[in-house]
Amino acid sequence: MQYRTFDKTGQKISLLGMGTMRLPVTEDGQVDREAAISMIRHSIDEGINYVDTAYMYHDGESEKIVGQALKDGYREKVLLADKMPVWLAKDEEAMRSIFDEQFARLEVDVIDMYLVHNVTVPVWKRAQKFHLMDFLEEKRAEGKIRHIGFSFHDQLSLFKEVIDSYPWDFCQIQLNYMDKEFQAGEEGLHYAAEKGIPVIIMEPLKGGKLTDTLPPSVKALWKQAEIQRTPAEWALRWVANHSEILTILSGMSAPEQLEENLRILSQAKPNSLTEKELSIIDQVSSEYNRLIQYSCTSCKYCMPCPKKIDIPTAIRFYNEWFLYEGNPKIKADYPNWLVKDRQPGDCIACKACEDHCPQHLPISEIMKKTAEIFE
Ligand code: SF4
Ligand code: SF4
């Protein structure tokens, strides 16, 4: 395993971090606790020393499983990361209860890396309304958490605003070769790095969409590469090529994925991809983009919608359905992002959104087609 340095403490952190959002599941869809614990422990035995969980992963099971996995001497070997889902708290008291519940689930005394989870415009507003940063400072002073960060899922302008608003110890962004300019993207990575804020990467494989079902034209492009690599290896090597990043979280669901990721990130060096290799990755990325049905830029000029539909997210799901050839993971993920009573199927075709869309997208029609696929 390769390690990069967390400058704040001088600690060496494994380039591959253990994500626990997609733990192994049994045939009935429940988390396979035994397999999950065994995989987390094996990852630590193999040199991983960063384990990331969150309150809502697997409906709270992830935190409990991580807590069990870190018993028997494993806790001392890792940095443990958890996150505050402030959007789930109706008031400050509820936020405090969530925090306490996390410790009860994890059965630990301290969480090393604590993040404001999923920062978006409404989440960031709520965090401020509930004085979340003061609360986290208080918990750090009590010794319950060590380092304060945030994970991010909105536009670059908000990312820069959030970065500049607090002396963060670290941050976490989504980055893969398809998302170079999506959300914080590469510009966000450089922005944080210039400010001396370490960056943790999530979704290096775009939730498995870059590896599970490849469009035939993408397969053909990968075949043209001089060195034959799996799609996972191309994607992870592209992320690891960025010297600024601290660690790459991968939510591994099976021991084989863990073994493959361990192998790749033991070898992939920063700034090591050649011009030719970067060019083939660019060609694959362009091909994926060509396959996109509607080029929504996530600018959100169409919002708010009177039915409270998150329009750009709905369009993203519609696009990804065609891009990744109906990958069932997309359908499974849909209710996490488009909640009941605010789904495209609730669109009343008022077309208020369409007047504001700079891309002139037929939004009401897209909502209808999205609902036909997902609802
Ligand atoms: S057309 Fe549908 S999506 Fe657009 S604003 Fe009206 S209800 Fe919302
Ligand atoms: S205004 Fe158009 S391009 Fe912008 S987010 Fe809405 S649908 Fe997408």
Short mmCIF file of C-alpha atoms and ligand atoms in Angstrom, two decimals:
data_model
loop_
_atom_site.label_atom_id
_atom_site.label_comp_id
_atom_site.label_asym_id
_atom_site.label_seq_id
_atom_site.Cartn_x
_atom_site.Cartn_y
_atom_site.Cartn_z
CA MET A 1 0.00 0.00 0.00
CA GLN A 2 1.17 3.53 -0.69
CA TYR A 3 0.71 6.25 1.91
CA ARG A 4 0.32 10.02 1.67
CA THR A 5 0.93 12.41 4.55
CA PHE A 6 -1.80 14.20 6.48
CA ASP A 7 0.26 17.37 6.98
CA LYS A 8 -1.70 18.54 10.00
CA THR A 9 -0.52 15.61 12.10
CA GLY A 10 2.25 14.07 10.00
CA GLN A 11 0.30 10.79 9.94
CA LYS A 12 0.70 8.52 6.92
CA ILE A 13 -2.67 7.69 5.40
CA SER A 14 -3.21 4.79 3.01
CA LEU A 15 -3.96 5.88 -0.54
CA LEU A 16 -6.91 3.46 -0.52
CA GLY A 17 -9.51 4.14 2.15
CA MET A 18 -12.24 1.70 3.16
CA GLY A 19 -15.66 3.11 2.26
CA THR A 20 -18.65 1.39 3.85
CA MET A 21 -21.62 2.65 1.83
CA ARG A 22 -21.81 -0.48 -0.33
CA LEU A 23 -20.99 -3.33 2.03
CA PRO A 24 -21.58 -6.96 0.94
CA VAL A 25 -25.24 -7.92 1.07
CA THR A 26 -27.05 -11.25 1.26
CA GLU A 27 -29.57 -12.42 -1.34
CA ASP A 28 -32.43 -10.79 0.60
CA GLY A 29 -30.67 -7.42 0.41
CA GLN A 30 -29.54 -7.28 4.07
CA VAL A 31 -25.94 -6.42 4.90
CA ASP A 32 -23.90 -9.59 5.31
CA ARG A 33 -22.46 -8.62 8.70
CA GLU A 34 -19.93 -11.41 8.91
CA ALA A 35 -18.60 -10.84 5.40
CA ALA A 36 -18.51 -7.07 5.95
CA ILE A 37 -16.61 -7.30 9.25
CA SER A 38 -14.18 -9.78 7.77
CA MET A 39 -13.58 -7.55 4.73
CA ILE A 40 -12.99 -4.42 6.83
CA ARG A 41 -10.53 -6.28 9.06
CA HIS A 42 -8.76 -7.81 6.07
CA SER A 43 -8.40 -4.35 4.52
CA ILE A 44 -6.73 -3.13 7.72
CA ASP A 45 -4.47 -6.20 7.81
CA GLU A 46 -3.42 -5.29 4.26
CA GLY A 47 -2.41 -1.75 5.27
CA ILE A 48 -5.58 0.36 4.92
CA ASN A 49 -5.74 2.78 7.83
CA TYR A 50 -8.72 4.99 6.95
CA VAL A 51 -12.28 3.71 7.49
CA ASP A 52 -15.24 5.88 6.51
CA THR A 53 -18.86 5.47 7.53
CA ALA A 54 -22.02 7.61 7.81
CA TYR A 55 -25.24 7.74 9.78
CA MET A 56 -27.48 6.68 6.92
CA TYR A 57 -25.30 4.12 5.13
CA HIS A 58 -27.24 0.86 5.09
CA ASP A 59 -29.86 2.43 7.39
CA GLY A 60 -27.41 2.73 10.27
CA GLU A 61 -26.02 -0.80 9.91
CA SER A 62 -22.76 0.51 8.47
CA GLU A 63 -21.85 2.38 11.68
CA LYS A 64 -22.70 -0.66 13.82
CA ILE A 65 -20.69 -2.99 11.60
CA VAL A 66 -17.71 -0.64 11.52
CA GLY A 67 -17.91 -0.48 15.33
CA GLN A 68 -17.80 -4.28 15.54
CA ALA A 69 -15.01 -4.56 12.96
CA LEU A 70 -12.86 -2.12 14.93
CA LYS A 71 -12.95 -4.18 18.12
CA ASP A 72 -10.13 -6.58 19.08
CA GLY A 73 -7.34 -4.04 18.55
CA TYR A 74 -8.37 -2.76 15.11
CA ARG A 75 -9.58 0.65 16.34
CA GLU A 76 -6.06 1.77 17.21
CA LYS A 77 -4.82 0.97 13.72
CA VAL A 78 -7.07 3.34 11.79
CA LEU A 79 -8.41 6.84 11.41
CA LEU A 80 -12.18 6.56 11.74
CA ALA A 81 -14.40 8.96 9.75
CA ASP A 82 -18.11 9.67 10.32
CA LYS A 83 -20.48 12.46 9.26
CA MET A 84 -23.33 14.65 10.49
CA PRO A 85 -26.43 14.40 8.25
CA VAL A 86 -27.78 17.78 9.38
CA TRP A 87 -30.69 17.61 6.91
CA LEU A 88 -32.17 14.76 8.96
CA ALA A 89 -32.27 16.87 12.14
CA LYS A 90 -35.40 18.94 12.73
CA ASP A 91 -33.63 21.15 15.29
CA GLU A 92 -30.36 21.50 17.20
CA GLU A 93 -31.46 19.04 19.85
CA ALA A 94 -32.09 16.40 17.20
CA MET A 95 -28.64 17.10 15.75
CA ARG A 96 -27.07 16.45 19.15
CA SER A 97 -29.06 13.21 19.45
CA ILE A 98 -27.77 12.00 16.09
CA PHE A 99 -24.21 12.68 17.24
CA ASP A 100 -24.73 10.70 20.47
CA GLU A 101 -26.41 7.88 18.56
CA GLN A 102 -23.38 7.60 16.28
CA PHE A 103 -21.12 7.00 19.27
CA ALA A 104 -23.56 4.41 20.65
CA ARG A 105 -23.59 2.58 17.33
CA LEU A 106 -19.84 2.75 16.83
CA GLU A 107 -18.97 2.00 20.49
CA VAL A 108 -15.87 4.21 20.31
CA ASP A 109 -14.62 7.08 22.49
CA VAL A 110 -13.46 9.34 19.70
CA ILE A 111 -14.04 9.85 15.96
CA ASP A 112 -10.87 11.04 14.22
CA MET A 113 -12.34 12.64 11.11
CA TYR A 114 -15.79 14.19 11.45
CA LEU A 115 -17.53 15.70 8.43
CA VAL A 116 -20.52 17.89 7.71
CA HIS A 117 -22.19 15.39 5.39
CA ASN A 118 -23.28 16.11 1.83
CA VAL A 119 -22.90 19.89 1.74
CA THR A 120 -25.32 21.44 -0.76
CA VAL A 121 -27.01 24.86 -0.64
CA PRO A 122 -29.88 23.75 1.67
CA VAL A 123 -27.63 21.58 3.84
CA TRP A 124 -25.14 24.41 4.30
CA LYS A 125 -27.95 26.81 5.22
CA ARG A 126 -29.28 24.34 7.77
CA ALA A 127 -25.80 23.77 9.20
CA GLN A 128 -25.54 27.52 9.80
CA LYS A 129 -29.05 27.78 11.23
CA PHE A 130 -28.25 25.00 13.73
CA HIS A 131 -24.77 26.45 14.55
CA LEU A 132 -23.24 23.16 13.50
CA MET A 133 -19.66 24.46 13.36
CA ASP A 134 -19.91 25.78 16.95
CA PHE A 135 -21.27 22.39 17.99
CA LEU A 136 -18.37 20.58 16.29
CA GLU A 137 -15.87 22.94 17.94
CA GLU A 138 -17.47 22.12 21.28
CA LYS A 139 -17.15 18.38 20.58
CA ARG A 140 -13.54 18.78 19.52
CA ALA A 141 -12.78 20.63 22.76
CA GLU A 142 -14.41 17.75 24.67
CA GLY A 143 -12.13 15.31 22.81
CA LYS A 144 -15.01 13.50 21.04
CA ILE A 145 -13.76 14.35 17.55
CA ARG A 146 -10.31 15.26 16.29
CA HIS A 147 -10.47 16.81 12.82
CA ILE A 148 -13.34 18.69 11.18
CA GLY A 149 -14.17 18.48 7.48
CA PHE A 150 -17.05 18.36 5.03
CA SER A 151 -18.18 16.23 2.12
CA PHE A 152 -19.50 18.06 -0.89
CA HIS A 153 -22.16 17.58 -3.60
CA ASP A 154 -23.03 20.93 -5.15
CA GLN A 155 -21.58 23.47 -7.55
CA LEU A 156 -18.01 24.75 -7.62
CA SER A 157 -19.03 28.28 -6.56
CA LEU A 158 -20.52 26.94 -3.32
CA PHE A 159 -17.48 24.72 -2.79
CA LYS A 160 -15.19 27.75 -2.89
CA GLU A 161 -17.53 29.66 -0.57
CA VAL A 162 -17.56 26.78 1.95
CA ILE A 163 -13.80 26.30 1.74
CA ASP A 164 -13.29 30.00 2.49
CA SER A 165 -15.80 30.11 5.33
CA TYR A 166 -14.03 28.00 7.97
CA PRO A 167 -10.53 26.71 8.80
CA TRP A 168 -11.25 23.14 7.69
CA ASP A 169 -8.86 20.32 8.49
CA PHE A 170 -9.87 18.45 5.32
CA CYS A 171 -12.64 18.07 2.78
CA GLN A 172 -14.10 15.30 0.66
CA ILE A 173 -15.22 15.58 -2.96
CA GLN A 174 -16.51 13.35 -5.72
CA LEU A 175 -13.92 12.92 -8.47
CA ASN A 176 -13.47 10.56 -11.38
CA TYR A 177 -12.57 11.01 -15.04
CA MET A 178 -16.24 11.60 -15.91
CA ASP A 179 -16.69 14.26 -13.24
CA LYS A 180 -13.69 16.48 -13.94
CA GLU A 181 -15.99 19.48 -14.20
CA PHE A 182 -18.91 18.22 -12.14
CA GLN A 183 -19.54 19.61 -8.61
CA ALA A 184 -16.17 20.64 -7.13
CA GLY A 185 -14.29 18.79 -9.88
CA GLU A 186 -10.60 19.19 -10.63
CA GLU A 187 -10.79 22.98 -10.16
CA GLY A 188 -12.19 22.44 -6.66
CA LEU A 189 -9.40 19.98 -5.90
CA HIS A 190 -6.77 22.52 -6.92
CA TYR A 191 -8.57 25.31 -5.04
CA ALA A 192 -8.57 23.35 -1.78
CA ALA A 193 -4.99 22.18 -2.28
CA GLU A 194 -3.79 25.76 -2.84
CA LYS A 195 -5.37 26.69 0.50
CA GLY A 196 -3.55 23.78 2.17
CA ILE A 197 -6.73 21.78 2.79
CA PRO A 198 -6.23 18.04 2.25
CA VAL A 199 -8.74 16.46 -0.13
CA ILE A 200 -10.26 13.01 0.20
CA ILE A 201 -11.82 11.55 -2.93
CA MET A 202 -15.08 9.63 -3.07
CA GLU A 203 -16.81 7.93 -6.01
CA PRO A 204 -13.58 7.25 -7.97
CA LEU A 205 -15.53 4.65 -9.99
CA LYS A 206 -18.71 6.79 -10.10
CA GLY A 207 -20.50 4.34 -7.84
CA GLY A 208 -19.45 1.38 -10.00
CA LYS A 209 -20.94 2.90 -13.14
CA LEU A 210 -17.53 3.12 -14.82
CA THR A 211 -16.86 -0.55 -14.26
CA ASP A 212 -20.07 -2.59 -14.22
CA THR A 213 -21.73 -2.28 -17.62
CA LEU A 214 -19.71 -0.65 -20.35
CA PRO A 215 -21.27 0.71 -23.55
CA PRO A 216 -19.82 -1.29 -26.51
CA SER A 217 -18.15 1.83 -27.95
CA VAL A 218 -16.36 2.42 -24.63
CA LYS A 219 -15.21 -1.20 -24.55
CA ALA A 220 -13.80 -0.77 -28.05
CA LEU A 221 -11.84 2.31 -26.99
CA TRP A 222 -10.29 0.59 -23.99
CA LYS A 223 -9.20 -2.24 -26.31
CA GLN A 224 -7.16 0.25 -28.32
CA ALA A 225 -4.95 1.12 -25.33
CA GLU A 226 -1.35 -0.09 -25.50
CA ILE A 227 -1.49 -1.41 -21.95
CA GLN A 228 -4.57 -3.49 -21.22
CA ARG A 229 -6.12 -2.59 -17.86
CA THR A 230 -9.50 -3.18 -16.29
CA PRO A 231 -11.91 -0.19 -16.29
CA ALA A 232 -11.44 0.00 -12.50
CA GLU A 233 -7.68 0.24 -12.91
CA TRP A 234 -7.95 3.04 -15.49
CA ALA A 235 -10.36 4.95 -13.25
CA LEU A 236 -8.34 4.55 -10.04
CA ARG A 237 -5.06 5.34 -11.77
CA TRP A 238 -6.61 8.53 -13.16
CA VAL A 239 -7.56 9.67 -9.64
CA ALA A 240 -4.26 8.59 -8.07
CA ASN A 241 -2.41 10.54 -10.75
CA HIS A 242 -3.39 13.72 -8.85
CA SER A 243 -0.63 14.36 -6.31
CA GLU A 244 -2.86 16.70 -4.25
CA ILE A 245 -5.20 14.02 -2.92
CA LEU A 246 -4.82 12.43 0.50
CA THR A 247 -6.77 9.20 0.11
CA ILE A 248 -9.29 7.59 -2.24
CA LEU A 249 -12.39 6.07 -0.69
CA SER A 250 -13.84 3.11 -2.48
CA GLY A 251 -17.06 1.49 -1.28
CA MET A 252 -16.10 -2.12 -1.81
CA SER A 253 -18.82 -4.79 -1.87
CA ALA A 254 -16.77 -7.95 -2.35
CA PRO A 255 -13.34 -9.28 -1.36
CA GLU A 256 -12.30 -9.45 -5.04
CA GLN A 257 -12.89 -5.69 -5.40
CA LEU A 258 -10.79 -5.08 -2.31
CA GLU A 259 -7.96 -7.23 -3.69
CA GLU A 260 -8.06 -5.47 -7.06
CA ASN A 261 -8.10 -2.01 -5.49
CA LEU A 262 -5.27 -2.91 -3.12
CA ARG A 263 -3.16 -4.08 -6.04
CA ILE A 264 -3.88 -0.99 -8.16
CA LEU A 265 -3.29 1.57 -5.43
CA SER A 266 -0.10 -0.14 -4.29
CA GLN A 267 1.30 0.59 -7.75
CA ALA A 268 -0.33 3.77 -9.11
CA LYS A 269 2.04 6.70 -8.60
CA PRO A 270 1.13 10.40 -8.82
CA ASN A 271 1.84 12.12 -12.15
CA SER A 272 2.72 8.77 -13.73
CA LEU A 273 0.14 8.52 -16.53
CA THR A 274 1.66 9.19 -19.95
CA GLU A 275 0.19 11.58 -22.55
CA LYS A 276 -1.04 8.55 -24.50
CA GLU A 277 -2.74 7.06 -21.45
CA LEU A 278 -4.41 10.35 -20.55
CA SER A 279 -5.54 10.69 -24.15
CA ILE A 280 -7.31 7.32 -24.17
CA ILE A 281 -9.05 8.21 -20.89
CA ASP A 282 -10.14 11.51 -22.48
CA GLN A 283 -11.50 9.64 -25.49
CA VAL A 284 -13.51 7.33 -23.21
CA SER A 285 -14.82 10.32 -21.30
CA SER A 286 -15.82 12.06 -24.58
CA GLU A 287 -17.58 8.92 -25.74
CA TYR A 288 -19.58 8.73 -22.51
CA ASN A 289 -20.47 12.41 -22.96
CA ARG A 290 -21.55 11.77 -26.57
CA LEU A 291 -23.96 9.14 -25.29
CA ILE A 292 -25.61 11.60 -22.90
CA GLN A 293 -29.24 12.28 -23.91
CA TYR A 294 -29.77 15.79 -22.48
CA SER A 295 -26.88 18.15 -21.74
CA CYS A 296 -28.04 19.65 -18.47
CA THR A 297 -25.26 21.66 -16.83
CA SER A 298 -26.78 21.53 -13.31
CA CYS A 299 -26.96 25.33 -13.30
CA LYS A 300 -30.32 25.17 -11.44
CA TYR A 301 -31.78 28.21 -13.19
CA CYS A 302 -34.92 26.09 -13.57
CA MET A 303 -35.38 25.87 -9.80
CA PRO A 304 -37.37 26.11 -7.62
CA CYS A 305 -40.07 23.89 -9.06
CA PRO A 306 -43.55 24.33 -7.51
CA LYS A 307 -43.65 20.56 -6.96
CA LYS A 308 -40.20 20.71 -5.32
CA ILE A 309 -38.66 18.35 -7.87
CA ASP A 310 -34.86 18.42 -8.00
CA ILE A 311 -34.82 18.85 -11.78
CA PRO A 312 -31.07 18.57 -12.55
CA THR A 313 -30.79 15.46 -10.40
CA ALA A 314 -33.74 13.89 -12.21
CA ILE A 315 -32.09 14.65 -15.56
CA ARG A 316 -28.83 13.20 -14.32
CA PHE A 317 -30.60 9.93 -13.49
CA TYR A 318 -32.28 9.89 -16.91
CA ASN A 319 -28.95 10.41 -18.67
CA GLU A 320 -27.13 7.84 -16.59
CA TRP A 321 -29.79 5.24 -17.31
CA PHE A 322 -28.86 5.36 -21.02
CA LEU A 323 -25.20 5.97 -20.48
CA TYR A 324 -24.66 2.96 -18.28
CA GLU A 325 -27.15 0.78 -20.12
CA GLY A 326 -29.77 0.39 -17.46
CA ASN A 327 -27.37 -0.52 -14.65
CA PRO A 328 -29.67 -1.65 -11.78
CA LYS A 329 -27.52 0.35 -9.32
CA ILE A 330 -28.97 3.52 -10.85
CA LYS A 331 -32.51 2.42 -10.04
CA ALA A 332 -31.48 1.39 -6.52
CA ASP A 333 -29.92 4.81 -5.94
CA TYR A 334 -32.87 6.82 -7.30
CA PRO A 335 -35.03 6.99 -4.10
CA ASN A 336 -31.99 8.25 -2.16
CA TRP A 337 -31.89 11.36 -4.35
CA LEU A 338 -35.46 11.89 -5.49
CA VAL A 339 -37.66 11.39 -2.48
CA LYS A 340 -41.35 10.49 -2.52
CA ASP A 341 -43.82 13.28 -3.32
CA ARG A 342 -41.04 15.27 -4.99
CA GLN A 343 -40.33 12.94 -7.87
CA PRO A 344 -40.54 13.60 -11.63
CA GLY A 345 -43.85 11.73 -11.65
CA ASP A 346 -45.28 14.62 -9.57
CA CYS A 347 -44.54 17.12 -12.39
CA ILE A 348 -47.71 18.99 -13.42
CA ALA A 349 -46.15 20.19 -16.71
CA CYS A 350 -46.57 23.86 -15.76
CA LYS A 351 -43.34 24.51 -17.75
CA ALA A 352 -42.31 27.34 -15.42
CA CYS A 353 -38.85 25.77 -15.43
CA GLU A 354 -38.45 25.66 -19.19
CA ASP A 355 -38.51 29.45 -19.60
CA HIS A 356 -35.38 29.69 -17.46
CA CYS A 357 -33.32 26.85 -18.92
CA PRO A 358 -30.34 28.23 -20.88
CA GLN A 359 -30.02 24.85 -22.60
CA HIS A 360 -33.68 25.02 -23.72
CA LEU A 361 -34.32 21.51 -22.46
CA PRO A 362 -37.87 20.10 -22.68
CA ILE A 363 -37.90 19.60 -18.93
CA SER A 364 -41.54 18.56 -18.43
CA GLU A 365 -41.13 15.93 -21.15
CA ILE A 366 -37.91 14.67 -19.54
CA MET A 367 -39.69 14.46 -16.15
CA LYS A 368 -42.37 12.30 -17.75
CA LYS A 369 -39.83 10.00 -19.39
CA THR A 370 -37.80 9.79 -16.17
CA ALA A 371 -40.88 8.79 -14.18
CA GLU A 372 -41.69 6.09 -16.74
CA ILE A 373 -38.29 4.50 -16.12
CA PHE A 374 -37.87 4.92 -12.39
CA GLU A 375 -41.28 5.20 -10.71
S1 SF4 B 1 -42.91 21.64 -15.50
FE1 SF4 B 1 -42.73 20.10 -13.92
S2 SF4 B 1 -40.61 20.21 -13.36
FE2 SF4 B 1 -41.02 22.09 -14.45
S3 SF4 B 1 -41.54 23.57 -12.84
FE3 SF4 B 1 -43.46 22.65 -13.57
S4 SF4 B 1 -43.83 20.96 -12.17
FE4 SF4 B 1 -41.69 21.53 -11.93
S1 SF4 B 2 -31.83 25.23 -16.13
FE1 SF4 B 2 -31.61 23.61 -17.65
S2 SF4 B 2 -29.41 23.20 -17.73
FE2 SF4 B 2 -29.79 24.36 -15.84
S3 SF4 B 2 -30.14 22.78 -14.28
FE3 SF4 B 2 -32.14 23.29 -15.08
S4 SF4 B 2 -32.47 21.78 -16.69
FE4 SF4 B 2 -30.30 21.76 -16.25
#
